[in-house]
Short mmCIF file of C-alpha atoms in Angstrom, two decimals:
data_model
loop_
_atom_site.label_atom_id
_atom_site.label_comp_id
_atom_site.label_asym_id
_atom_site.label_seq_id
_atom_site.Cartn_x
_atom_site.Cartn_y
_atom_site.Cartn_z
CA MET A 77 24.87 156.58 141.70
CA GLN A 78 26.73 153.35 142.29
CA ILE A 79 29.69 152.76 139.54
CA PHE A 80 28.58 149.27 139.10
CA GLU A 81 25.19 150.16 138.17
CA TYR A 82 26.16 152.24 135.49
CA ASN A 83 26.37 149.50 132.71
CA GLY A 84 24.35 146.84 134.48
CA SER A 85 25.52 142.90 134.12
CA ALA A 86 24.77 139.41 135.31
CA LEU A 87 27.35 136.66 135.25
CA VAL A 88 27.13 133.16 136.59
CA ALA A 89 29.22 130.29 136.61
CA MET A 90 28.55 126.84 137.89
CA VAL A 91 30.31 123.26 138.20
CA GLY A 92 29.12 120.07 136.99
CA LYS A 93 30.41 116.70 136.49
CA ASN A 94 33.74 117.43 134.68
CA CYS A 95 32.18 120.28 133.04
CA PHE A 96 31.38 123.88 134.02
CA ALA A 97 29.23 126.44 132.59
CA ILE A 98 29.22 130.20 132.48
CA ALA A 99 26.59 132.31 131.63
CA SER A 100 26.11 136.24 131.31
CA ASP A 101 23.28 138.44 130.06
CA ARG A 102 23.50 140.66 126.75
CA ARG A 103 22.49 144.15 127.97
CA LEU A 104 24.85 147.07 127.46
CA GLY A 105 23.40 150.33 128.99
CA VAL A 106 24.06 153.86 130.06
CA GLN A 107 22.31 153.97 133.53
CA LEU A 108 18.66 153.48 132.29
CA GLN A 109 19.14 153.83 128.53
CA THR A 110 20.08 150.58 126.55
CA ILE A 111 22.58 150.92 124.17
CA ALA A 112 23.51 147.30 122.91
CA THR A 113 21.75 144.02 123.01
CA ASP A 114 24.33 141.92 122.06
CA PHE A 115 27.16 142.74 124.29
CA GLN A 116 30.12 140.03 125.14
CA ARG A 117 30.96 139.69 128.61
CA ILE A 118 32.68 136.22 128.59
CA SER A 119 35.69 136.14 126.70
CA LYS A 120 37.92 133.10 125.86
CA ILE A 121 41.50 133.07 127.33
CA HIS A 122 42.40 129.59 126.03
CA ASP A 123 40.44 126.68 125.00
CA ARG A 124 39.56 125.55 128.54
CA LEU A 125 39.52 128.80 130.40
CA PHE A 126 36.98 131.54 130.28
CA LEU A 127 36.71 134.88 131.85
CA GLY A 128 33.59 136.92 132.47
CA LEU A 129 33.73 140.50 133.74
CA SER A 130 30.87 142.50 135.25
CA GLY A 131 30.94 146.07 136.30
CA LEU A 132 32.10 148.99 134.29
CA ALA A 133 32.31 148.06 130.84
CA THR A 134 35.11 150.07 130.08
CA ASP A 135 37.30 148.88 132.91
CA ALA A 136 36.36 145.36 131.71
CA GLN A 137 37.69 145.78 128.32
CA THR A 138 41.02 147.25 129.71
CA LEU A 139 41.20 144.53 132.02
CA TYR A 140 40.58 142.02 129.69
CA GLN A 141 43.16 143.33 126.89
CA ARG A 142 45.82 143.54 129.81
CA LEU A 143 45.21 139.85 131.13
CA VAL A 144 45.10 138.37 127.40
CA PHE A 145 48.50 140.25 127.20
CA ARG A 146 49.97 138.71 130.18
CA HIS A 147 48.50 135.16 129.14
CA LYS A 148 50.11 135.62 125.61
CA LEU A 149 53.50 136.36 127.34
CA TYR A 150 53.20 133.32 129.66
CA GLN A 151 52.38 131.16 126.64
CA LEU A 152 55.60 132.22 124.82
CA ARG A 153 57.64 131.85 128.13
CA GLU A 154 56.28 128.55 129.24
CA GLU A 155 54.98 127.06 125.97
CA ARG A 156 51.83 126.03 127.38
CA ASP A 157 48.47 127.37 128.62
CA MET A 158 47.81 128.84 131.95
CA LYS A 159 46.24 126.54 134.59
CA PRO A 160 42.78 128.24 135.90
CA GLU A 161 44.15 128.44 139.42
CA THR A 162 47.37 130.18 138.32
CA PHE A 163 45.08 132.48 136.19
CA ALA A 164 42.95 133.32 139.06
CA ASN A 165 46.09 134.27 140.94
CA LEU A 166 47.12 136.59 138.42
CA VAL A 167 43.95 138.39 138.08
CA SER A 168 43.94 138.75 141.89
CA ALA A 169 47.38 140.29 141.92
CA ILE A 170 46.52 142.52 138.86
CA LEU A 171 43.50 143.85 140.90
CA TYR A 172 45.26 144.21 144.18
CA GLU A 173 47.89 146.14 142.44
CA LYS A 174 45.27 148.90 142.02
CA ARG A 175 44.22 148.49 145.42
CA PHE A 176 43.78 152.40 146.19
CA GLY A 177 42.30 153.19 142.72
CA PRO A 178 40.85 150.03 141.68
CA TYR A 179 39.19 148.84 138.42
CA PHE A 180 35.51 148.65 138.75
CA CYS A 181 35.12 145.03 137.75
CA GLN A 182 34.28 141.80 139.26
CA PRO A 183 35.75 138.85 137.45
CA VAL A 184 34.30 135.36 137.16
CA ILE A 185 36.77 132.88 136.02
CA ALA A 186 35.79 129.40 135.07
CA GLY A 187 38.19 126.59 133.62
CA LEU A 188 39.05 123.13 133.41
CA GLY A 189 42.18 122.28 135.28
CA ASP A 190 44.29 119.00 135.63
CA GLU A 191 42.47 115.72 135.12
CA ASP A 192 39.77 117.81 133.57
CA LYS A 193 38.50 118.96 137.08
CA PRO A 194 36.35 121.93 136.89
CA PHE A 195 37.38 125.20 138.47
CA ILE A 196 35.41 128.64 139.17
CA CYS A 197 36.06 131.38 141.09
CA THR A 198 35.21 135.13 141.87
CA MET A 199 36.74 138.25 143.08
CA ASP A 200 35.66 141.49 144.16
CA SER A 201 37.00 144.69 142.49
CA ILE A 202 40.31 144.49 144.58
CA GLY A 203 41.15 140.90 144.05
CA ALA A 204 39.66 138.95 147.15
CA LYS A 205 39.28 135.53 145.68
CA GLU A 206 36.43 133.62 146.42
CA LEU A 207 36.80 129.70 145.34
CA ALA A 208 33.63 127.91 145.36
CA LYS A 209 32.75 124.15 144.58
CA ASP A 210 29.26 124.70 143.31
CA PHE A 211 28.58 128.24 141.67
CA VAL A 212 29.70 131.84 141.65
CA VAL A 213 27.65 135.12 140.75
CA ALA A 214 28.73 138.51 139.92
CA GLY A 215 26.90 141.74 138.59
CA THR A 216 23.90 143.96 139.50
CA ALA A 217 21.67 140.88 139.60
CA SER A 218 23.93 138.94 141.84
CA GLU A 219 21.45 139.10 144.80
CA SER A 220 18.79 137.34 142.84
CA LEU A 221 21.38 135.21 141.26
CA TYR A 222 22.47 133.95 144.93
CA GLY A 223 18.72 132.88 145.67
CA ALA A 224 18.46 131.37 142.40
CA CYS A 225 21.36 129.13 142.31
CA GLU A 226 21.16 128.27 145.97
CA SER A 227 17.75 126.71 145.32
CA MET A 228 18.41 125.09 141.78
CA PHE A 229 21.94 124.06 142.03
CA LYS A 230 22.41 120.30 142.42
CA ASP A 231 25.75 118.44 142.73
CA ASP A 232 27.22 116.38 139.92
CA MET A 233 24.82 117.73 137.20
CA GLU A 234 25.68 116.13 133.59
CA PRO A 235 26.38 118.89 130.96
CA GLU A 236 22.73 119.35 129.52
CA GLU A 237 21.29 119.40 132.81
CA LEU A 238 23.70 121.97 133.79
CA PHE A 239 22.68 123.85 130.89
CA GLU A 240 19.34 124.05 131.85
CA THR A 241 19.75 124.92 135.57
CA ILE A 242 22.31 127.65 134.90
CA SER A 243 19.93 128.98 131.86
CA GLN A 244 16.89 129.06 134.26
CA ALA A 245 18.87 130.60 137.12
CA LEU A 246 20.01 133.24 134.89
CA LEU A 247 16.93 134.20 133.09
CA SER A 248 14.96 134.17 136.40
CA SER A 249 17.28 136.36 138.00
CA VAL A 250 17.84 139.11 135.28
CA ASP A 251 13.83 139.02 134.96
CA ARG A 252 14.07 140.92 138.47
CA ASP A 253 16.93 143.30 137.56
CA CYS A 254 16.02 146.40 135.59
CA LEU A 255 19.80 146.85 134.49
CA SER A 256 20.51 143.34 132.90
CA GLY A 257 18.91 140.99 130.72
CA TRP A 258 18.10 141.01 127.13
CA GLY A 259 18.66 137.52 126.66
CA GLY A 260 21.39 135.23 127.59
CA HIS A 261 24.81 133.88 126.42
CA VAL A 262 25.91 130.40 127.98
CA TYR A 263 29.14 128.64 127.38
CA LEU A 264 29.12 124.80 128.46
CA VAL A 265 32.50 123.51 128.46
CA THR A 266 33.24 119.55 128.60
CA PRO A 267 36.64 118.02 127.96
CA THR A 268 35.80 117.47 124.32
CA GLU A 269 34.08 120.55 123.35
CA VAL A 270 32.87 123.94 123.90
CA LYS A 271 28.93 124.58 123.26
CA GLU A 272 28.12 128.18 122.97
CA ARG A 273 24.59 129.07 123.24
CA ILE A 274 22.26 132.19 123.02
CA LEU A 275 19.20 132.06 124.96
CA LYS A 276 16.00 133.91 124.40
CA GLY A 277 14.86 135.98 127.08
CA ARG A 278 12.58 138.94 127.91
CA MET A 279 13.60 142.20 126.00
CA ASP A 280 12.61 144.45 128.55
CA MET B 113 56.72 158.07 116.32
CA SER B 114 53.72 157.55 118.61
CA ASN B 115 54.12 158.04 122.36
CA SER B 116 53.36 154.40 123.24
CA VAL B 117 54.25 153.20 126.68
CA ILE B 118 55.05 149.40 126.57
CA GLU B 119 53.49 147.64 129.38
CA VAL B 120 56.00 145.31 131.24
CA PRO B 121 54.89 143.27 134.13
CA PRO B 122 55.51 145.87 137.16
CA LYS B 123 58.20 145.38 139.70
CA GLY B 124 55.78 145.01 142.69
CA GLY B 125 53.78 147.17 145.26
CA PHE B 126 50.86 149.51 144.44
CA SER B 127 50.20 151.24 141.39
CA PHE B 128 48.09 154.73 141.67
CA ASP B 129 47.39 155.11 137.83
CA LEU B 130 43.53 155.16 138.16
CA CYS B 131 43.32 157.33 141.22
CA LYS B 132 42.82 160.58 139.37
CA ARG B 133 40.15 159.14 137.30
CA ASN B 134 38.34 157.59 140.43
CA GLU B 135 38.53 160.87 142.32
CA MET B 136 36.83 162.53 139.19
CA LEU B 137 34.18 159.93 139.35
CA ALA B 138 33.46 160.40 143.04
CA LYS B 139 33.17 164.18 142.56
CA LYS B 140 30.59 163.64 139.85
CA GLY B 141 28.74 161.50 142.51
CA VAL B 142 29.69 158.22 141.70
CA ASN B 143 30.16 156.42 144.72
CA PRO B 144 33.17 153.92 145.10
CA PRO B 145 32.02 150.05 145.43
CA SER B 146 32.21 148.31 148.64
CA PHE B 147 34.87 145.76 149.29
CA ARG B 148 34.45 142.27 150.35
CA LYS B 149 34.97 142.10 154.32
CA THR B 150 35.25 139.07 156.36
CA GLY B 151 32.93 140.29 159.20
CA THR B 152 34.50 137.78 161.37
CA THR B 153 35.15 136.34 164.59
CA ILE B 154 38.89 135.26 164.86
CA VAL B 155 40.41 134.23 168.16
CA GLY B 156 43.66 132.66 169.50
CA LEU B 157 44.75 131.47 172.79
CA VAL B 158 47.97 129.94 174.33
CA PHE B 159 47.54 126.51 176.05
CA GLN B 160 50.19 124.42 177.79
CA ASP B 161 51.82 122.87 174.61
CA GLY B 162 51.41 125.76 172.16
CA VAL B 163 48.83 127.79 170.48
CA ILE B 164 45.37 127.27 169.28
CA LEU B 165 43.80 129.71 166.59
CA GLY B 166 40.01 129.60 165.55
CA ALA B 167 38.03 131.54 162.97
CA ASP B 168 34.47 131.33 161.49
CA THR B 169 33.85 131.01 157.75
CA ARG B 170 31.49 133.88 156.67
CA ALA B 171 32.47 136.40 153.88
CA THR B 172 30.42 139.27 153.48
CA GLU B 173 29.88 141.84 150.56
CA GLY B 174 27.66 144.56 152.63
CA PRO B 175 24.72 142.77 153.72
CA ILE B 176 24.98 139.60 151.47
CA VAL B 177 26.91 136.45 152.46
CA CYS B 178 29.32 135.91 149.33
CA ASP B 179 31.08 132.94 150.75
CA LYS B 180 29.61 130.54 153.15
CA ASN B 181 32.91 128.47 153.65
CA CYS B 182 35.80 130.83 153.28
CA GLU B 183 39.30 130.17 154.81
CA LYS B 184 40.43 132.87 157.32
CA ILE B 185 43.43 130.93 158.86
CA HIS B 186 46.37 131.85 156.62
CA TYR B 187 49.65 129.78 156.38
CA MET B 188 52.77 132.00 157.11
CA ALA B 189 55.22 129.41 157.97
CA PRO B 190 55.15 125.63 158.80
CA ASN B 191 55.16 126.73 162.60
CA ILE B 192 53.11 130.05 162.33
CA TYR B 193 49.72 130.58 161.14
CA CYS B 194 47.65 133.95 160.99
CA CYS B 195 43.89 134.70 160.99
CA GLY B 196 42.67 137.83 159.24
CA ALA B 197 39.81 140.11 159.60
CA GLY B 198 38.95 143.18 157.64
CA THR B 199 39.07 143.85 154.03
CA ALA B 200 39.19 140.21 152.51
CA ALA B 201 41.79 141.23 149.71
CA ASP B 202 44.18 143.02 152.28
CA THR B 203 44.35 140.09 154.63
CA GLU B 204 44.98 137.63 151.83
CA ALA B 205 47.63 139.81 150.04
CA VAL B 206 49.33 140.86 153.18
CA THR B 207 49.78 137.49 154.67
CA ASP B 208 50.71 136.05 151.18
CA MET B 209 53.40 138.58 150.83
CA VAL B 210 54.94 138.19 154.30
CA SER B 211 54.56 134.23 153.92
CA SER B 212 57.13 134.59 150.77
CA GLN B 213 59.19 136.97 152.86
CA LEU B 214 59.73 134.35 155.52
CA GLN B 215 60.28 131.81 153.19
CA LEU B 216 63.18 133.79 151.51
CA HIS B 217 64.39 134.78 155.19
CA ARG B 218 64.63 130.94 155.86
CA TYR B 219 66.33 130.04 152.97
CA HIS B 220 68.68 132.96 153.89
CA THR B 221 69.38 132.06 157.45
CA GLY B 222 68.71 128.19 157.36
CA ARG B 223 66.72 128.51 160.44
CA GLU B 224 62.88 127.86 161.54
CA SER B 225 61.06 131.35 161.28
CA ARG B 226 59.97 133.01 164.53
CA VAL B 227 56.88 134.82 165.45
CA VAL B 228 58.32 137.96 166.19
CA THR B 229 59.82 138.20 162.57
CA ALA B 230 56.45 137.81 161.11
CA LEU B 231 55.09 140.10 163.56
CA THR B 232 57.73 142.91 162.64
CA LEU B 233 57.18 142.45 159.03
CA LEU B 234 53.23 142.75 159.22
CA LYS B 235 53.50 145.59 161.53
CA ARG B 236 55.95 147.50 159.36
CA HIS B 237 53.91 147.00 156.41
CA LEU B 238 50.61 148.10 157.84
CA PHE B 239 51.98 151.12 159.27
CA ASN B 240 53.72 152.17 156.16
CA TYR B 241 50.09 152.43 154.93
CA GLN B 242 48.67 154.20 157.77
CA GLY B 243 45.79 152.23 158.27
CA TYR B 244 44.69 152.17 154.65
CA VAL B 245 45.55 148.52 154.23
CA SER B 246 42.52 147.42 156.44
CA ALA B 247 43.86 144.20 157.94
CA ALA B 248 43.24 143.26 161.45
CA LEU B 249 45.31 139.92 162.44
CA VAL B 250 45.61 137.39 165.10
CA LEU B 251 49.04 135.90 164.57
CA GLY B 252 50.16 132.56 166.54
CA GLY B 253 53.05 130.21 166.39
CA VAL B 254 55.49 128.12 168.23
CA ASP B 255 59.09 128.53 167.55
CA VAL B 256 62.44 127.90 169.53
CA THR B 257 61.65 130.62 172.07
CA GLY B 258 58.26 129.00 172.71
CA PRO B 259 54.63 129.58 171.89
CA HIS B 260 53.50 133.15 171.01
CA LEU B 261 50.29 134.92 170.39
CA HIS B 262 50.06 138.60 168.93
CA THR B 263 47.23 140.79 167.50
CA ILE B 264 48.01 143.25 164.88
CA TYR B 265 45.80 146.39 164.29
CA PRO B 266 45.32 147.97 160.73
CA HIS B 267 47.15 151.05 161.90
CA GLY B 268 50.32 148.92 162.86
CA SER B 269 50.14 148.49 166.75
CA THR B 270 50.47 145.08 168.18
CA ASP B 271 49.80 143.38 171.57
CA THR B 272 51.22 140.23 172.87
CA LEU B 273 48.53 138.30 174.84
CA PRO B 274 47.66 134.92 176.22
CA PHE B 275 44.38 135.08 174.52
CA ALA B 276 42.89 137.42 172.06
CA THR B 277 39.76 137.96 169.64
CA MET B 278 39.56 140.33 166.79
CA GLY B 279 36.79 140.99 164.20
CA SER B 280 33.07 142.12 164.34
CA GLY B 281 32.29 139.20 166.73
CA SER B 282 35.40 139.98 169.06
CA LEU B 283 33.20 141.19 172.04
CA ALA B 284 31.30 137.94 171.84
CA ALA B 285 34.12 135.70 171.78
CA MET B 286 36.04 137.70 174.28
CA ALA B 287 33.05 137.34 176.79
CA VAL B 288 33.58 133.69 176.52
CA PHE B 289 37.48 133.67 176.96
CA GLU B 290 37.23 136.21 179.90
CA SER B 291 34.91 133.83 181.91
CA LYS B 292 36.37 130.46 181.08
CA TYR B 293 40.35 130.86 180.30
CA LYS B 294 42.72 129.71 182.72
CA GLU B 295 46.49 129.08 182.14
CA GLY B 296 47.84 125.69 181.40
CA LEU B 297 44.83 124.43 179.39
CA THR B 298 45.04 120.83 177.82
CA ARG B 299 44.83 120.49 173.95
CA ASN B 300 41.15 119.30 174.12
CA GLU B 301 40.24 121.94 176.76
CA GLY B 302 41.68 124.52 174.42
CA ILE B 303 39.96 123.46 171.47
CA GLU B 304 36.72 123.46 173.22
CA LEU B 305 36.99 126.83 174.47
CA VAL B 306 38.13 128.01 170.97
CA THR B 307 35.13 126.61 169.41
CA GLU B 308 32.96 127.82 172.02
CA ALA B 309 33.99 131.39 171.64
CA ILE B 310 33.92 131.22 167.86
CA CYS B 311 30.30 129.60 167.94
CA SER B 312 29.44 132.63 170.45
CA GLY B 313 30.33 134.93 167.59
CA ILE B 314 28.66 132.92 164.87
CA PHE B 315 25.25 133.19 166.73
CA ASN B 316 25.46 136.32 168.25
CA ASP B 317 27.25 138.64 165.69
CA LEU B 318 25.67 139.08 162.22
CA GLY B 319 29.02 139.59 160.32
CA SER B 320 30.14 135.93 161.46
CA GLY B 321 28.63 132.81 160.61
CA SER B 322 28.72 129.15 159.27
CA ASN B 323 31.43 126.89 160.41
CA VAL B 324 34.36 126.88 162.92
CA ASP B 325 38.12 126.52 161.59
CA VAL B 326 40.41 125.35 164.27
CA CYS B 327 44.30 125.50 163.97
CA VAL B 328 46.37 123.81 166.86
CA ILE B 329 50.14 124.57 166.51
CA THR B 330 52.78 122.65 168.91
CA LYS B 331 56.24 122.20 169.04
CA GLY B 332 55.87 118.96 166.93
CA GLY B 333 53.90 120.35 164.30
CA LYS B 334 50.62 121.95 163.33
CA GLU B 335 47.18 120.38 162.94
CA TYR B 336 44.72 122.39 160.67
CA LEU B 337 40.92 121.17 161.53
CA ARG B 338 39.39 122.91 158.50
CA ASN B 339 35.42 122.79 159.38
CA HIS B 340 35.96 121.39 162.89
CA LEU B 341 32.48 122.22 163.65
CA GLN B 342 29.62 122.69 161.46
CA PRO B 343 26.79 124.19 163.56
CA ASN B 344 24.87 125.46 160.67
CA PRO B 345 23.94 122.65 158.20
CA ARG B 346 21.72 123.27 155.27
CA THR B 347 18.61 121.34 156.35
CA TYR B 348 16.01 122.54 153.85
CA THR B 349 17.08 121.15 150.44
CA ASN B 350 14.40 119.46 148.28
CA SER B 351 15.84 115.86 147.81
CA LYS B 352 14.33 115.92 144.37
CA GLY B 353 15.73 118.93 143.20
CA TYR B 354 14.61 121.26 140.61
CA SER B 355 14.17 119.57 137.24
CA PHE B 356 13.06 121.56 134.06
CA PRO B 357 11.12 119.49 131.71
CA LYS B 358 10.27 122.42 129.47
CA LYS B 359 13.68 123.42 127.72
CA THR B 360 15.11 126.74 127.63
CA GLU B 361 14.56 128.60 124.38
CA VAL B 362 17.66 128.84 122.44
CA LEU B 363 18.24 131.11 119.39
CA LEU B 364 21.61 129.84 118.52
CA THR B 365 24.18 127.08 119.02
CA LYS B 366 27.82 126.98 117.99
CA ILE B 367 29.77 123.76 119.05
CA ILE B 368 33.47 123.96 118.95
CA PRO B 369 35.22 120.76 119.29
CA LEU B 370 38.35 120.92 121.28
CA LYS B 371 41.69 120.03 119.55
CA GLU B 372 42.56 116.42 120.09
CA LYS B 373 46.18 116.23 121.54
CA VAL B 374 48.77 115.39 119.27
CA GLU B 375 50.34 111.67 119.94
CA ILE B 376 54.17 111.62 119.37
CA ILE B 377 55.09 108.08 118.37
CA GLU B 378 58.43 107.31 119.70
CA GLY B 379 60.95 104.91 117.84
CA GLY B 380 59.56 106.00 114.35
CA ASP B 381 61.60 105.78 111.35
CA ALA B 382 64.48 108.43 111.23
CA MET B 383 64.49 110.97 108.79
CA GLU B 384 66.29 110.26 105.68
CA GLU B 385 68.89 112.86 104.49
#
């Protein structure tokens, strides 16, 4: 049994024109049994930075708590929010610290950096960063997500078009994965607002 | 009084907290995850004015390509660069760490870093972890003593060579080098040979692919040619793209306006006592 397939997850983040979107599925399972259909995988670090954690849910929660703690310390010391690039480095360092006994999580980080430039990044469970300019995926549905995003993604999409694209990519990919699904949760972030939407998907 | 452990940011190095739990999981039949590797073809050669390093740009996670354009030539010092193959997190972490150590050393001595310094720092670290830090590196640079090219294996052994290849595509690239390398190559000849060797890896090795990155280091400076050659462009894109006229069904929408920045007006009225 693979450890990443214990809880099941699907995460995707995409870059648009001065905006980004990050989406996840909503299922929490214990192998083949579903125990929650409203599980939050994406958390807010600050107004312009979101973190999604796929993989083992218990490690995801622990890692999230540690990261929020470190970010709050940073805010107290520096009197400002962390930039997405800096946060990605922090997550990478925390994961690599546990190189020989890792957290079973794959984070997806999405944020708006300086001059409202969108930033997305993913890592493997020991902190190898992958900075992409278009989209990043993680979770049990990642293989389907790679395919869906490769074909559906376009450069410089406006926020509403980006929302449609990421939702379609997510829903079509989780339909092909038994361990994720039960709806979708999409955060669409532009410099002026954050739109949080819950999608209706197949509940099987 | 509760037995609370206050978590302060650690002093550095690895932490083995979760090892016991992970071992317990492994005994119960839960397989550990696979890490992102860099598959890879990395090469280096010495030409008449310095060193040329080359690398492909594919990062794999098992059989899936997770990054089609990653950077495998890492900065160590203004005159030293290092290509990395093996587990991606290990190559990135070890090159970043030694790069910081070299910077501190430069501040301490006031001199340009030497390639052998980087070599010794890397090999000591890798040997210390007995090969568990899975980083295979090709280190090249030009310092006061001349151009140098070294290979470093995950267990800590090193070689000093005029031309070197590492990674899963190393045999394909070495075949090209062995037949075409000669001493005293010019800059353009060197770049062409490195490109050919990496292309040989890209097309013949499944673990390597996408584009060719080249870095030329001479006494005068360095030239990092990112995506010097792109022999695998994406030609099948539908120009119209996908459009979704039928909207996705949404159950709930929540809009949170982000706070506007507070404006500070300079030269306002002073506060009255």
